[in-house]
Coordinates of C-alpha atoms in Angstrom, one line a residue:
Chain P
X1398 CA 15.9 -29.3 16.0
X1399 CA 15.7 -27.0 13.0
X1400 CA 17.5 -24.3 15.4
X1401 CA 20.5 -26.7 15.9
X1402 CA 20.9 -27.1 11.9
X1403 CA 20.8 -23.6 11.2
X1404 CA 23.9 -23.1 14.0
X1405 CA 25.4 -25.8 12.9
X1406 CA 25.4 -24.4 9.2
X1407 CA 26.4 -20.8 10.3
X1408 CA 29.2 -22.5 12.1
X1409 CA 30.2 -24.4 9.3
X1410 CA 29.9 -21.7 6.8
X1411 CA 31.6 -19.3 9.4
X1412 CA 34.7 -21.4 9.6
X1413 CA 34.8 -22.0 5.9
X1414 CA 34.9 -18.2 5.4
X1415 CA 36.8 -17.5 8.5
X1416 CA 39.5 -19.8 9.1
X1417 CA 41.5 -18.7 6.1
X1418 CA 41.4 -15.4 7.0
X1419 CA 42.1 -16.3 10.5
X1420 CA 45.1 -18.3 8.9
X1421 CA 46.4 -15.0 6.7
X1422 CA 46.1 -13.1 10.0
X1423 CA 48.3 -15.3 12.1
X1424 CA 50.9 -16.0 9.5
X1425 CA 51.1 -12.0 8.6
X1426 CA 52.0 -11.3 12.3
X1427 CA 54.5 -14.4 12.8
X1428 CA 58.2 -13.6 13.3
X1429 CA 59.3 -16.6 11.3
X1430 CA 63.3 -15.8 12.4
X1431 CA 62.9 -15.2 16.0
X1432 CA 59.6 -16.8 16.7
X1433 CA 56.4 -14.9 18.4
X1434 CA 54.3 -12.2 17.1
X1435 CA 55.3 -8.9 15.1
X1436 CA 53.7 -6.2 13.2
X1437 CA 56.5 -5.6 10.9
X1438 CA 54.6 -7.3 7.6
X1439 CA 51.7 -4.9 8.4
X1440 CA 54.3 -1.7 9.1
X1441 CA 55.8 -2.7 5.5
X1442 CA 52.3 -1.8 3.9
X1443 CA 53.5 1.8 4.2
X1444 CA 57.4 1.7 4.8
X1445 CA 58.1 -0.6 1.6
X1446 CA 58.0 2.2 -1.1
X1447 CA 57.2 -0.1 -3.8
X1448 CA 54.2 -1.6 -1.9
X1449 CA 53.4 1.7 -0.9
X1450 CA 53.4 3.0 -4.5
X1451 CA 51.5 -0.1 -6.0
X1452 CA 48.7 0.5 -3.0
X1453 CA 48.4 4.2 -4.4
X1454 CA 48.4 3.5 -8.0
X1455 CA 45.6 0.7 -7.3
X1456 CA 43.6 2.9 -5.3
X1457 CA 43.7 5.5 -7.9
X1458 CA 42.8 3.0 -10.8
X1459 CA 39.9 2.1 -8.6
X1460 CA 39.0 5.9 -8.2
X1461 CA 39.6 6.5 -12.0
X1462 CA 38.0 3.9 -13.1
X1463 CA 34.5 4.1 -11.0
X1464 CA 34.5 7.9 -12.0
X1465 CA 35.0 7.2 -15.9
X1466 CA 32.3 4.3 -15.6
X1467 CA 29.7 6.4 -14.0
X1468 CA 30.5 9.2 -16.0
X1469 CA 30.2 6.7 -19.3
X1470 CA 27.4 4.5 -18.3
X1471 CA 25.0 6.1 -16.2
X1472 CA 23.7 9.0 -18.5
X1473 CA 23.9 6.5 -21.6
X1474 CA 21.6 3.8 -19.9
X1475 CA 19.6 6.7 -18.6
X1476 CA 19.2 7.9 -22.4
X1477 CA 18.6 4.6 -23.9
X1478 CA 15.8 3.9 -21.4
X1479 CA 14.3 7.1 -22.2
X1480 CA 15.1 8.0 -25.8
X1481 CA 16.4 4.9 -27.7
X1482 CA 14.6 2.0 -26.1
X1483 CA 15.4 -0.2 -29.3
X1484 CA 19.3 0.1 -28.6
X1485 CA 18.9 -1.5 -24.9
X1486 CA 19.6 -5.1 -26.0
X1487 CA 22.5 -4.0 -28.0
X1488 CA 24.1 -1.8 -25.1
X1489 CA 23.4 -4.8 -22.7
X1490 CA 25.3 -7.0 -24.9
X1491 CA 28.0 -4.8 -25.5
X1492 CA 28.2 -4.3 -21.5
X1493 CA 28.2 -8.0 -21.2
X1494 CA 30.5 -8.8 -23.4
X1495 CA 33.6 -8.6 -21.3
X1496 CA 32.6 -11.6 -19.3
X1497 CA 33.0 -13.6 -22.2
X1498 CA 36.3 -12.7 -23.4
X1499 CA 39.6 -13.9 -21.3
X1500 CA 41.5 -11.5 -19.7
X1501 CA 44.8 -12.7 -21.8
X1502 CA 42.6 -12.2 -25.0
X1503 CA 41.7 -8.6 -23.9
X1504 CA 45.4 -7.6 -23.4
X1505 CA 46.5 -9.3 -26.7
X1506 CA 43.8 -7.4 -28.4
X1507 CA 44.3 -4.0 -26.9
X1508 CA 48.3 -4.1 -27.3
X1509 CA 47.8 -1.7 -30.5
X1510 CA 45.4 0.2 -29.0
X1511 CA 47.6 0.5 -26.0
X1512 CA 50.7 1.6 -28.1
X1513 CA 48.5 4.8 -29.2
X1514 CA 47.6 5.2 -25.6
X1515 CA 51.4 4.8 -24.4
X1516 CA 52.2 7.3 -26.8
X1517 CA 49.8 9.7 -26.2
X1518 CA 49.5 9.4 -22.4
X1519 CA 52.9 8.2 -21.5
X1520 CA 53.7 4.9 -19.9
X1521 CA 51.6 5.2 -16.5
X1522 CA 49.8 2.4 -14.7
X1523 CA 47.1 4.6 -14.7
X1524 CA 46.3 4.0 -18.2
X1525 CA 45.1 0.8 -17.5
X1526 CA 41.8 2.7 -16.2
X1527 CA 40.4 2.3 -19.8
X1528 CA 40.9 -1.4 -19.9
X1529 CA 39.2 -1.5 -16.5
X1530 CA 36.1 0.6 -17.4
X1531 CA 35.9 -2.4 -20.1
X1532 CA 36.3 -5.2 -17.6
X1533 CA 33.7 -3.8 -14.9
X1534 CA 31.0 -2.8 -17.3
X1535 CA 29.2 -6.2 -17.0
X1536 CA 29.2 -5.9 -13.0
X1537 CA 28.4 -2.2 -13.3
X1538 CA 25.7 -2.5 -15.9
X1539 CA 23.8 -5.1 -14.1
X1540 CA 24.0 -3.0 -10.8
X1541 CA 22.5 0.0 -12.5
X1542 CA 20.1 -1.6 -14.8
X1543 CA 18.2 -3.1 -11.9
X1544 CA 18.4 0.5 -10.0
X1545 CA 16.7 2.0 -13.2
X1546 CA 14.2 -0.7 -13.2
X1547 CA 12.9 -0.2 -10.0
X1548 CA 11.9 3.4 -10.7
X1549 CA 9.5 4.9 -13.3
X1550 CA 12.2 6.9 -15.0
X1551 CA 10.0 8.0 -17.6
X1552 CA 7.4 9.8 -15.1
X1553 CA 10.2 11.0 -13.0
X1554 CA 11.8 12.6 -15.7
X1555 CA 9.0 13.8 -17.5
X1556 CA 7.7 15.3 -14.3
X1557 CA 11.2 16.9 -13.5
X1558 CA 11.2 18.5 -17.2
X1559 CA 7.8 20.3 -17.0
X1560 CA 8.8 21.7 -13.7
X1561 CA 11.7 23.4 -15.6
X1562 CA 14.4 21.4 -15.0
X1563 CA 17.0 20.6 -17.9
X1564 CA 18.6 17.3 -19.0
X1565 CA 21.5 17.3 -16.6
X1566 CA 19.4 18.7 -13.6
X1567 CA 16.8 15.9 -14.0
X1568 CA 19.6 13.5 -14.4
X1569 CA 21.7 14.7 -11.3
X1570 CA 18.9 16.1 -9.3
X1571 CA 16.2 13.4 -9.6
X1572 CA 17.5 10.2 -11.3
X1573 CA 20.4 9.6 -9.4
X1574 CA 19.2 10.5 -6.4
X1575 CA 16.7 7.3 -6.9
X1576 CA 19.0 5.1 -8.0
X1577 CA 21.7 5.8 -5.6
X1578 CA 22.2 2.2 -4.3
X1579 CA 22.5 0.8 -7.7
X1580 CA 25.2 3.7 -8.4
X1581 CA 27.1 2.4 -4.8
X1582 CA 26.8 -1.1 -5.9
X1583 CA 28.3 -0.5 -9.4
X1584 CA 31.0 1.4 -7.7
X1585 CA 31.9 -0.9 -4.9
X1586 CA 31.7 -4.0 -7.3
X1587 CA 34.1 -2.0 -9.8
X1588 CA 36.7 -1.2 -7.0
X1589 CA 37.0 -4.6 -5.8
X1590 CA 37.4 -6.0 -9.3
X1591 CA 40.0 -3.4 -10.0
X1592 CA 41.9 -4.1 -6.6
X1593 CA 41.9 -8.0 -7.0
X1594 CA 42.6 -7.6 -10.9
X1595 CA 46.2 -9.4 -11.8
X1596 CA 46.3 -10.8 -15.2
X1597 CA 45.8 -7.5 -17.2
X1598 CA 48.1 -5.8 -15.1
X1599 CA 51.0 -8.4 -14.9
X1600 CA 50.8 -8.9 -18.9
X1601 CA 50.8 -5.1 -19.5
X1602 CA 53.9 -4.9 -17.3
X1603 CA 52.4 -2.5 -15.0
X1604 CA 53.1 -2.6 -10.8
X1605 CA 49.6 -2.6 -9.3
X1606 CA 49.0 -3.9 -5.8
X1607 CA 48.1 -7.3 -7.0
X1608 CA 51.3 -7.6 -8.9
X1609 CA 53.3 -6.1 -6.2
X1610 CA 51.8 -8.8 -3.9
X1611 CA 52.8 -11.5 -6.3
X1612 CA 56.3 -10.1 -6.6
X1613 CA 56.8 -9.5 -2.7
X1614 CA 55.2 -12.9 -1.7
X1615 CA 58.8 -14.5 -3.6
X1616 CA 60.8 -13.1 -1.0
X1617 CA 59.0 -11.7 1.9
X1618 CA 55.6 -14.0 2.8
X1619 CA 54.1 -12.4 5.8
X1620 CA 54.2 -9.0 3.9
X1621 CA 52.6 -10.2 0.9
X1622 CA 49.8 -12.0 3.0
X1623 CA 49.3 -8.8 5.2
X1624 CA 49.2 -7.0 1.5
X1625 CA 46.2 -9.4 0.5
X1626 CA 44.5 -9.5 3.9
X1627 CA 44.2 -5.9 3.9
X1628 CA 43.1 -5.9 0.5
X1629 CA 40.2 -8.1 1.4
X1630 CA 39.3 -6.5 4.4
X1631 CA 38.7 -3.2 2.8
X1632 CA 36.5 -5.4 0.1
X1633 CA 34.3 -6.4 3.2
X1634 CA 34.2 -2.9 4.3
X1635 CA 33.0 -1.7 1.3
X1636 CA 30.5 -4.8 0.8
X1637 CA 29.4 -4.0 4.8
X1638 CA 28.7 -0.3 3.7
X1639 CA 26.8 -1.0 0.6
X1640 CA 24.6 -3.4 2.6
X1641 CA 24.0 -0.8 5.1
X1642 CA 23.0 1.8 2.7
X1643 CA 20.9 -0.3 0.8
X1644 CA 19.1 -1.5 3.7
X1645 CA 18.2 1.9 5.0
X1646 CA 16.7 2.6 1.3
X1647 CA 14.6 -0.5 1.3
X1648 CA 13.5 0.3 5.1
X1649 CA 12.5 3.8 4.2
X1650 CA 10.5 2.6 1.3
X1651 CA 8.8 -0.1 2.7
X1652 CA 7.3 2.4 5.4
X1653 CA 4.9 3.7 3.0
X1654 CA 1.2 2.4 2.7
X1655 CA -0.7 0.8 0.1
X1656 CA -1.5 3.6 -2.3
X1657 CA -5.0 4.5 -3.8
X1658 CA -6.7 3.6 -0.8
X1659 CA -7.6 6.6 1.1
X1660 CA -7.9 10.5 0.1
Chain F
X589 CA -18.0 28.8 -16.8
X590 CA -14.6 29.4 -15.2
X591 CA -13.2 31.9 -17.8
X592 CA -10.5 33.9 -15.6
X593 CA -8.5 36.8 -16.5
X594 CA -5.3 35.2 -15.3
X595 CA -5.4 32.3 -17.7
X596 CA -3.9 32.3 -21.6
X597 CA -5.7 31.0 -24.6
X598 CA -4.1 27.7 -26.4
X599 CA -4.4 27.0 -29.9
X600 CA -3.5 23.5 -31.3
X601 CA -3.8 24.1 -34.9
X602 CA -3.8 21.2 -37.2
X603 CA -1.6 18.9 -35.3
X604 CA -0.2 15.6 -36.9
X605 CA 1.6 13.0 -35.4
X606 CA 2.7 10.0 -36.9
X607 CA 4.5 6.7 -35.4
X608 CA 5.6 4.9 -38.3
X609 CA 2.6 4.6 -40.5
X610 CA 0.1 4.9 -37.6
X611 CA -1.6 8.1 -37.3
X612 CA -2.0 9.2 -33.5
X613 CA -3.3 12.6 -34.2
X614 CA -5.1 13.5 -37.7
X615 CA -5.3 17.3 -38.1
X616 CA -6.5 18.3 -34.6
X617 CA -7.5 21.6 -34.1
X618 CA -8.6 23.0 -30.6
X619 CA -8.8 26.3 -29.0
X620 CA -9.0 26.7 -25.6
X621 CA -10.4 30.3 -23.9
X622 CA -8.2 31.5 -21.1
X623 CA -9.0 30.1 -17.8
X624 CA -10.8 27.5 -19.4
X625 CA -10.9 23.7 -18.3
X626 CA -11.5 21.6 -21.6
X627 CA -11.3 17.8 -21.0
X628 CA -10.3 15.6 -24.0
X629 CA -12.5 12.3 -23.8
X630 CA -12.0 9.4 -26.0
X631 CA -11.0 5.4 -25.9
X632 CA -7.5 4.4 -25.6
X633 CA -5.3 5.1 -28.9
X634 CA -7.7 7.9 -29.9
X635 CA -4.8 10.5 -29.8
X636 CA -6.1 12.6 -26.6
X637 CA -2.7 11.5 -24.2
X638 CA -0.7 12.7 -27.7
X639 CA -2.1 16.0 -27.8
X640 CA -1.7 17.1 -24.2
X641 CA 1.9 15.5 -24.4
X642 CA 2.7 17.7 -27.4
X643 CA 1.1 20.6 -25.4
X644 CA 3.4 19.9 -22.7
X645 CA 6.3 19.6 -25.2
X646 CA 7.4 16.2 -23.9
X647 CA 6.5 15.0 -27.5
X648 CA 6.6 16.3 -31.1
X649 CA 4.4 17.0 -33.9
X650 CA 5.1 15.8 -37.1
X651 CA 3.3 18.8 -38.4
X652 CA 0.8 21.6 -37.1
X653 CA 1.8 24.6 -34.4
X654 CA 0.9 24.7 -30.7
X655 CA 0.3 28.4 -29.4
X656 CA 0.0 29.5 -25.9
X657 CA -1.2 33.1 -25.4
X658 CA -0.9 33.9 -28.9
X659 CA 2.9 32.8 -29.2
X660 CA 4.2 30.0 -31.3
X661 CA 5.7 27.3 -28.7
X662 CA 6.2 24.6 -31.0
X663 CA 10.1 24.5 -30.7
X664 CA 10.2 25.4 -27.3
X665 CA 11.4 22.4 -24.7
X666 CA 9.1 21.0 -21.9
X667 CA 11.6 23.0 -19.3
X668 CA 10.9 26.3 -21.0
X669 CA 6.9 25.9 -21.4
X670 CA 6.0 27.0 -17.8
X671 CA 3.3 24.4 -17.8
X672 CA 2.0 22.4 -14.7
X673 CA 1.4 18.5 -15.4
X674 CA -0.1 16.2 -13.2
X675 CA 0.7 12.5 -14.4
X676 CA -1.5 9.4 -14.5
X677 CA 1.5 7.6 -12.5
X678 CA 2.7 8.7 -9.5
X679 CA 5.0 11.0 -10.1
X680 CA 6.4 12.4 -6.7
X681 CA 10.1 12.5 -6.2
X682 CA 10.4 9.5 -3.8
X683 CA 14.2 11.0 -2.4
X684 CA 12.1 14.3 -1.5
X685 CA 9.7 15.2 1.1
X686 CA 6.4 16.7 0.1
X687 CA 7.4 20.2 0.9
X688 CA 10.3 19.6 -1.5
X689 CA 8.3 18.2 -3.9
X690 CA 6.0 20.9 -4.3
X691 CA 9.1 23.5 -3.9
X692 CA 11.1 22.0 -6.7
X693 CA 9.7 23.9 -9.4
X694 CA 10.2 26.9 -7.7
X695 CA 14.0 26.0 -7.1
X696 CA 14.2 25.2 -11.0
X697 CA 13.2 29.1 -11.4
X698 CA 15.8 30.2 -8.8
X699 CA 13.6 31.5 -5.9
X700 CA 14.5 32.2 -2.9
X701 CA 14.2 29.4 0.1
X702 CA 12.1 31.5 1.8
X703 CA 10.1 32.4 -1.1
X704 CA 9.5 28.7 -2.3
X705 CA 9.0 27.1 1.4
X706 CA 6.1 29.5 1.9
X707 CA 4.6 29.0 -1.6
X708 CA 4.9 25.6 -1.2
X709 CA 3.2 25.7 2.3
X710 CA 0.4 27.8 0.6
X711 CA -0.3 25.1 -2.1
X712 CA -0.2 22.4 0.4
X713 CA -2.8 24.3 2.3
X714 CA -4.7 25.0 -1.0
X715 CA -4.9 21.1 -1.2
X716 CA -5.6 20.0 2.2
X717 CA -2.2 18.5 3.2
X718 CA -0.4 20.9 5.5
X719 CA 0.0 18.1 8.2
X720 CA 1.9 16.1 5.6
X721 CA 4.6 18.1 4.9
X722 CA 7.4 16.4 6.0
X723 CA 6.5 13.0 4.9
X724 CA 8.0 11.2 1.8
X725 CA 6.0 9.9 -1.3
X726 CA 6.0 6.5 0.2
X727 CA 4.2 7.6 3.3
X728 CA 1.1 8.8 1.3
X729 CA -1.9 7.1 -0.3
X730 CA -2.2 7.3 -4.0
X731 CA -4.9 10.0 -3.3
X732 CA -2.9 12.2 -1.3
X733 CA 0.2 11.8 -3.6
X734 CA -1.8 12.9 -6.7
X735 CA -2.9 16.2 -4.4
X736 CA 1.0 17.0 -3.9
X737 CA 1.3 16.2 -7.7
X738 CA -1.7 19.0 -8.0
X739 CA -0.1 21.1 -5.7
X740 CA 3.3 20.8 -7.1
X741 CA 1.9 21.3 -10.5
X742 CA 0.4 24.9 -9.5
X743 CA 3.2 25.7 -7.2
X744 CA 5.1 27.2 -10.6
X745 CA 2.1 29.4 -11.3
X746 CA 1.9 27.7 -14.4
X747 CA 0.5 29.3 -17.8
X748 CA -1.3 25.8 -18.6
X749 CA -2.2 22.9 -16.1
X750 CA -2.3 19.8 -18.0
X751 CA -3.8 16.7 -15.9
X752 CA -3.4 13.3 -17.7
X753 CA -6.0 10.8 -16.6
X754 CA -4.6 12.0 -12.8
X755 CA -7.4 9.6 -11.5
X756 CA -7.3 6.8 -13.2
X757 CA -5.0 4.9 -10.6
X758 CA -7.3 5.7 -7.8
X759 CA -10.3 3.7 -6.5
X760 CA -14.0 5.4 -7.1
X761 CA -14.7 6.8 -3.9
X762 CA -11.4 8.6 -4.0
X763 CA -11.4 9.3 -7.6
X764 CA -14.7 11.3 -6.9
X765 CA -13.5 13.4 -4.1
X766 CA -10.4 14.4 -5.9
X767 CA -12.3 14.9 -9.0
X768 CA -14.5 17.8 -7.4
X769 CA -11.2 18.7 -5.6
X770 CA -9.4 19.6 -8.8
X771 CA -12.4 21.7 -10.1
X772 CA -12.6 23.5 -7.2
X773 CA -8.8 24.4 -7.4
X774 CA -9.0 24.9 -11.1
X775 CA -11.5 27.4 -10.6
X776 CA -10.0 29.3 -7.5
X777 CA -6.6 29.7 -9.4
X778 CA -8.0 30.2 -12.9
X779 CA -5.5 28.3 -15.0
X780 CA -6.2 27.3 -18.5
X781 CA -6.8 23.4 -18.3
X782 CA -6.5 20.7 -20.3
X783 CA -7.8 17.2 -18.9
X784 CA -7.5 14.1 -20.5
X785 CA -9.5 11.3 -19.8
X786 CA -11.4 7.9 -20.7
X787 CA -13.9 8.2 -18.4
X788 CA -17.1 10.0 -19.5
X789 CA -18.3 10.9 -16.3
X790 CA -15.3 12.6 -15.0
X791 CA -14.9 15.0 -18.1
X792 CA -18.7 15.8 -18.0
X793 CA -18.6 16.6 -14.4
X794 CA -15.3 18.6 -14.5
X795 CA -15.2 20.4 -18.0
X796 CA -16.4 23.7 -18.9
X797 CA -16.3 21.9 -22.6
X798 CA -15.8 18.5 -23.7
X799 CA -13.9 17.3 -26.8
X800 CA -14.9 13.6 -27.7
X801 CA -11.6 12.1 -29.6
X802 CA -11.7 9.4 -31.9
X803 CA -8.9 8.0 -34.4
X804 CA -6.5 11.3 -33.7
X805 CA -9.6 13.6 -34.7
X806 CA -12.1 15.8 -32.6
X807 CA -15.2 14.3 -33.2
X808 CA -17.1 17.1 -31.0
X809 CA -16.1 20.0 -28.6
X810 CA -19.2 21.0 -26.7
X811 CA -20.6 22.0 -23.3
X812 CA -21.4 18.8 -21.1
X813 CA -25.2 19.4 -21.5
X814 CA -24.6 20.0 -25.1
X815 CA -22.6 16.9 -25.9
X816 CA -24.9 14.7 -23.9
X817 CA -28.2 16.1 -25.4
X818 CA -27.1 16.5 -29.0
X819 CA -24.2 14.3 -30.2
X820 CA -22.7 15.6 -33.4
X821 CA -21.7 12.3 -34.7
X822 CA -22.6 8.4 -34.3
X823 CA -19.2 8.0 -32.1
X824 CA -20.1 10.8 -29.6
X825 CA -23.7 9.5 -29.1
X826 CA -22.4 5.8 -28.6
X827 CA -19.4 6.9 -26.5
X828 CA -21.0 9.4 -24.2
X829 CA -23.6 7.6 -22.5
X830 CA -25.0 4.1 -23.1
X831 CA -27.5 3.8 -26.3
X832 CA -29.9 2.2 -28.1
X833 CA -29.9 1.7 -31.5
X834 CA -33.6 2.2 -32.4
X835 CA -34.9 1.5 -36.3
X836 CA -36.4 4.8 -37.3
X837 CA -38.0 6.7 -40.3
X838 CA -37.0 10.2 -41.2
X839 CA -38.5 12.7 -43.1
X840 CA -38.9 16.5 -42.9
X841 CA -36.5 16.7 -40.0
X842 CA -38.5 14.4 -38.0
X843 CA -37.9 10.6 -37.1
X844 CA -40.6 8.4 -36.5
X845 CA -39.4 5.7 -34.0
X846 CA -41.4 3.4 -31.6
X847 CA -44.6 4.8 -33.0
X848 CA -43.4 8.5 -32.1
X849 CA -42.4 11.3 -33.6
X850 CA -39.7 13.2 -32.5
X851 CA -37.0 15.8 -33.7
X852 CA -34.2 14.8 -35.7
X853 CA -31.0 16.3 -34.3
X854 CA -28.4 17.8 -37.0
X855 CA -26.2 15.3 -38.7
X856 CA -28.7 12.8 -39.0
X857 CA -29.7 11.2 -42.2
X858 CA -32.0 13.6 -44.4
X859 CA -34.8 11.1 -45.2
X860 CA -35.4 7.5 -45.5
X861 CA -34.7 4.6 -42.8
X862 CA -32.1 4.8 -40.3
X863 CA -31.0 3.9 -36.7
X864 CA -31.8 6.3 -33.8
X865 CA -29.5 6.8 -31.0
X866 CA -31.9 6.5 -28.2
X867 CA -30.2 7.1 -24.6
X868 CA -31.7 4.6 -21.8
X869 CA -33.3 7.8 -19.7
X870 CA -35.6 8.5 -22.7
X871 CA -37.0 5.4 -23.1
X872 CA -40.4 5.2 -21.1
X873 CA -42.1 1.6 -20.3
X874 CA -45.8 0.9 -19.4
X875 CA -46.9 -1.9 -17.8
X876 CA -49.7 -3.2 -20.6
X877 CA -51.2 -6.6 -20.8
X878 CA -51.7 -6.2 -24.4
X879 CA -48.0 -5.0 -25.0
X880 CA -45.8 -6.8 -27.3
X881 CA -42.6 -6.4 -25.8
X882 CA -41.6 -8.1 -22.5
X883 CA -39.2 -7.3 -19.5
X884 CA -36.0 -9.4 -20.0
X885 CA -34.2 -8.3 -16.8
X886 CA -34.1 -5.5 -14.5
X887 CA -30.8 -4.6 -12.8
X888 CA -30.7 -2.6 -9.6
X889 CA -27.9 0.2 -9.7
X890 CA -28.9 2.2 -6.3
X891 CA -30.8 5.2 -6.6
X892 CA -31.4 4.1 -10.7
X893 CA -32.3 0.9 -12.1
X894 CA -31.9 -0.4 -15.8
X895 CA -34.5 -2.5 -17.3
X896 CA -34.0 -4.5 -20.5
X897 CA -36.7 -5.1 -22.6
X898 CA -37.0 -8.0 -25.4
X899 CA -38.8 -6.2 -28.7
X900 CA -41.2 -8.1 -30.7
X901 CA -38.7 -8.5 -33.6
X902 CA -36.0 -10.1 -30.5
X903 CA -34.1 -6.9 -30.2
X904 CA -33.1 -5.7 -27.1
X905 CA -33.5 -2.1 -25.6
X906 CA -32.3 -0.4 -22.2
X907 CA -34.5 1.6 -20.3
X908 CA -33.1 3.6 -17.2
X909 CA -35.5 4.8 -14.5
X910 CA -35.4 5.3 -10.8
X911 CA -35.5 2.5 -8.7
X912 CA -38.4 3.2 -7.2
X913 CA -40.4 3.0 -10.5
X914 CA -38.4 0.2 -11.4
X915 CA -39.9 -1.9 -8.9
X916 CA -43.0 -2.3 -10.9
X917 CA -41.3 -4.6 -13.5
X918 CA -40.2 -8.1 -13.3
X919 CA -39.0 -10.2 -15.8
X920 CA -41.5 -11.5 -18.3
X921 CA -44.0 -8.6 -17.6
X922 CA -45.5 -7.4 -21.0
X923 CA -44.6 -3.6 -21.6
X924 CA -45.1 -0.9 -24.1
X925 CA -42.0 0.9 -24.7
X926 CA -42.2 4.4 -26.0
X927 CA -39.6 7.6 -25.7
X928 CA -39.8 10.8 -24.3
X929 CA -40.3 13.7 -26.9
X930 CA -36.5 14.9 -27.5
X931 CA -34.3 15.1 -30.5
X932 CA -32.5 11.6 -31.5
X933 CA -29.4 11.2 -34.1
X934 CA -30.6 9.2 -36.7
X935 CA -27.3 7.4 -38.6
X936 CA -27.8 5.6 -41.5
X937 CA -28.1 1.9 -41.2

């Protein structure tokens, strides 16, 4: 009985999540004029220059955002935990703050700042990196914070330093390898957020993938849906990799035996 | 003594460490001879770990200096001090194998891979863990992890070895085994060593000299036997071993207690009434129907037993003796209490 209920729930949830994807795949491969199937919408992803450029821009934005976020957040969080634990609450508050501010307010608030950014760096969609770093902070902070909480950061870093490692080496060779799953989580979630972000890019007048999908959707529905589905699948693949990596780490740690029992 | 020419002298001079208004160290001065193992013993919060961390470079003294081999290293960062350290918490790097953990310090020193692998293997052989070379920390027991940590600390051939309560997370049997192993290895390599612990048995068993600390100050620094037999202060007498406080009268360098006259140790009150610190093993009991004291309880502790006696004034005194002897005493038995003729410390009441 319990098995049947479980199977029923699996089917129900499977349909709930997969049916829209199936519908998207179906629509994106439908030939709306001549009938039948066509891969034209999918080939447009690389042949439509504007769409292709927006994909490149969004992927570059994702990469730059992840790099900037990690460079900013990882050393800061390690430093705060080791040297300024009193500032932990403040950093957490600052990092979680973007969650509470609507994207529209962020855009309006950053307008003056971006006048300087565009003056100094030029009109490029890649300047969205700065605002995206702020937008992904809450998600990245939580992932990295959980990873740092799972290790004895102080003892490991002191052990590394007593063995001759400087601060940079300690972070790169001791801390980072032990919070790798948290860093991957932060990176993948940030990529998903950047690839899915529409409001800020649209209001700022930059053509990222999401903005382009909306534009194309007005004239070419199947290509727009193909791009959306491709983005979703890319996100699923990232989450799958994340799941496999963290499962691998968990199983390696759980192989250990209870400490303090035998010499 | 384990004095060895390969060790270096360590000098902590007038160290003070303030945390806000709290004095963790209050003018600590300590000299460690080359190759010597000194244990700092004291209750939680007495400043012993702070002293060790300042020596390691992991903390900074508010005032005072730290010298190693005659050179002031007060401003030298931890990574440049050449000191091996074993921590209270398990500190092996979880992402590295045992071999890579032990070789880590050598890698930081730019040693060739072949050299560091060979040296790490030698160190693992020294602590008897050759069979675990390719395991991760999570696959080792607590005792094994601390032995690897010891091998890792020694692999870099440190000028000073620092042990920060390395046994406190282990169970009793493993603790004793590893304690003896630490001493064996230390004698073998001859590294000057500072061992911090709150366990008096541990300190007395492994150290050449034991320093007892209280409230950031060094109360006494002496060889274990000397410390046990001739405590310099009431705190040392009280902290090192269970003590009875027995009323005594002092005059002319001798103390009279329980009807027996014994020498008063240096540091005792010069004359008049006081409380003598008497160790349980110095208390003697004689079955005596006319005795005015009576056995209150007897605790079997294995080879030895502890017998608690109610004195005529209602106070309790503990006596420790071989269990075979203690079998003669049962609760309620009248006894006469005496003490063995040895020196006692008499403090003011």
